[in-house]
Coordinates of C-alpha atoms in Angstrom, one line a residue:
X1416 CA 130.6 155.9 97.2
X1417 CA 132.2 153.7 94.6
X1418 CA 135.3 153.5 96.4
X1419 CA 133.1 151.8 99.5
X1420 CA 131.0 149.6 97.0
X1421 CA 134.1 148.6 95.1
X1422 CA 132.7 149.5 91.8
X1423 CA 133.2 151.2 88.5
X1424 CA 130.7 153.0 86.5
X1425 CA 130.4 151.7 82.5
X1426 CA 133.1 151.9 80.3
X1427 CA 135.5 152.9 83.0
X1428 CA 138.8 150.7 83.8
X1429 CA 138.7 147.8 86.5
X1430 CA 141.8 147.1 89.3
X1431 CA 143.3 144.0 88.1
X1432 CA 145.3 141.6 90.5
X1433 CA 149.0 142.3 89.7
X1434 CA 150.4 141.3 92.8
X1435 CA 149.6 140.1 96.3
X1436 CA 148.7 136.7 98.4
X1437 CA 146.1 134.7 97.4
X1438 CA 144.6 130.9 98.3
X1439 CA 144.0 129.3 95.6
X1440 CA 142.4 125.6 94.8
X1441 CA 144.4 123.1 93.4
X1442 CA 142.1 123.2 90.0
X1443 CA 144.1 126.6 89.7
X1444 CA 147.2 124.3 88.6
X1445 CA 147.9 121.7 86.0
X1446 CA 149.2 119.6 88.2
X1447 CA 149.1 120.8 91.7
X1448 CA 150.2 116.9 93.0
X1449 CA 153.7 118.3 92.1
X1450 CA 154.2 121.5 94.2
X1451 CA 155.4 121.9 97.5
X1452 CA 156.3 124.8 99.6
X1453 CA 158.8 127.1 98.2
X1454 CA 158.4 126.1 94.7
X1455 CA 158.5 129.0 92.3
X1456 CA 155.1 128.8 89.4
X1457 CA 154.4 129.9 86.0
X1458 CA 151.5 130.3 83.6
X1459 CA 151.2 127.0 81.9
X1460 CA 148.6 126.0 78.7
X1461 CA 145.2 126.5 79.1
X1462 CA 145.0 129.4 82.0
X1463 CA 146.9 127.1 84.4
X1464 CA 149.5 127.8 86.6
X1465 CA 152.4 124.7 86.9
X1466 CA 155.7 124.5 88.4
X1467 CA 158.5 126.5 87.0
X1468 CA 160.5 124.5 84.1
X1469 CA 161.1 126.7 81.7
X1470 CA 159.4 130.1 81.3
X1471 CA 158.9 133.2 84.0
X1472 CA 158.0 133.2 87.2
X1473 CA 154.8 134.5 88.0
X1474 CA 154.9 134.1 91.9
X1475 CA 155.7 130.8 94.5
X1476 CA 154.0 128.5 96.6
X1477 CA 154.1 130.0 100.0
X1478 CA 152.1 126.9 102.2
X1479 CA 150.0 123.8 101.2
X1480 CA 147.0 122.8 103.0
X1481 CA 143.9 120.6 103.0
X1482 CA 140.4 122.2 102.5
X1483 CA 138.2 121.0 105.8
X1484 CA 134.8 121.6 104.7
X1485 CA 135.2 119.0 101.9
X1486 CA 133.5 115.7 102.1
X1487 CA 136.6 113.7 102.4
X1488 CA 139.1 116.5 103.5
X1489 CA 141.5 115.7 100.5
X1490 CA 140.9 119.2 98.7
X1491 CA 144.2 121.4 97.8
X1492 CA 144.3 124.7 99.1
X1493 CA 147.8 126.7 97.7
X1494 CA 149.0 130.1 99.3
X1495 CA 150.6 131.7 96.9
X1496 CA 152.8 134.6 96.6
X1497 CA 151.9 136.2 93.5
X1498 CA 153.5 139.1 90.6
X1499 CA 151.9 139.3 87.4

């Protein structure tokens, strides 16, 4: 049953995300104005993923897109392929 819930009992370990797709917003990036398609990321300052420059790669932008159900439309949405 914990398997179908998705849970853990108390003081047991919890799945962490070490690889896979996921959409993420564009707060998920320091400066998300300067991706584009293809473009390999890295952990940045702060919890941030940026563009590679200088340190490992923790994944790459697979698609850009704009959020719909924002007011103006102009939200970031980032597919990225990811490998912690």
């Amino acid at each position: 049953k914990l398997d179908e819930a998705q849970a853990v009992l108390p003081g047991h370990t919890v799945p962490v995300l070490t690889r896979g797709l996921v959409l993420l917003s564009s707060s998920a990036f320091d400066d998300a104005s300067a991706l584009e398609a293809g473009d390999e990321i890295e952990l940045a300052d702060d919890g941030l993923l940026a563009k590679k420059d200088s340190g490992a790669s923790v994944g790459s932008v697979l698609a850009i897109g704009k959020e719909s159900t924002s007011a103006d439309g102009s939200k970031d949405k980032l597919l990225c392929k990811v490998s912690f």
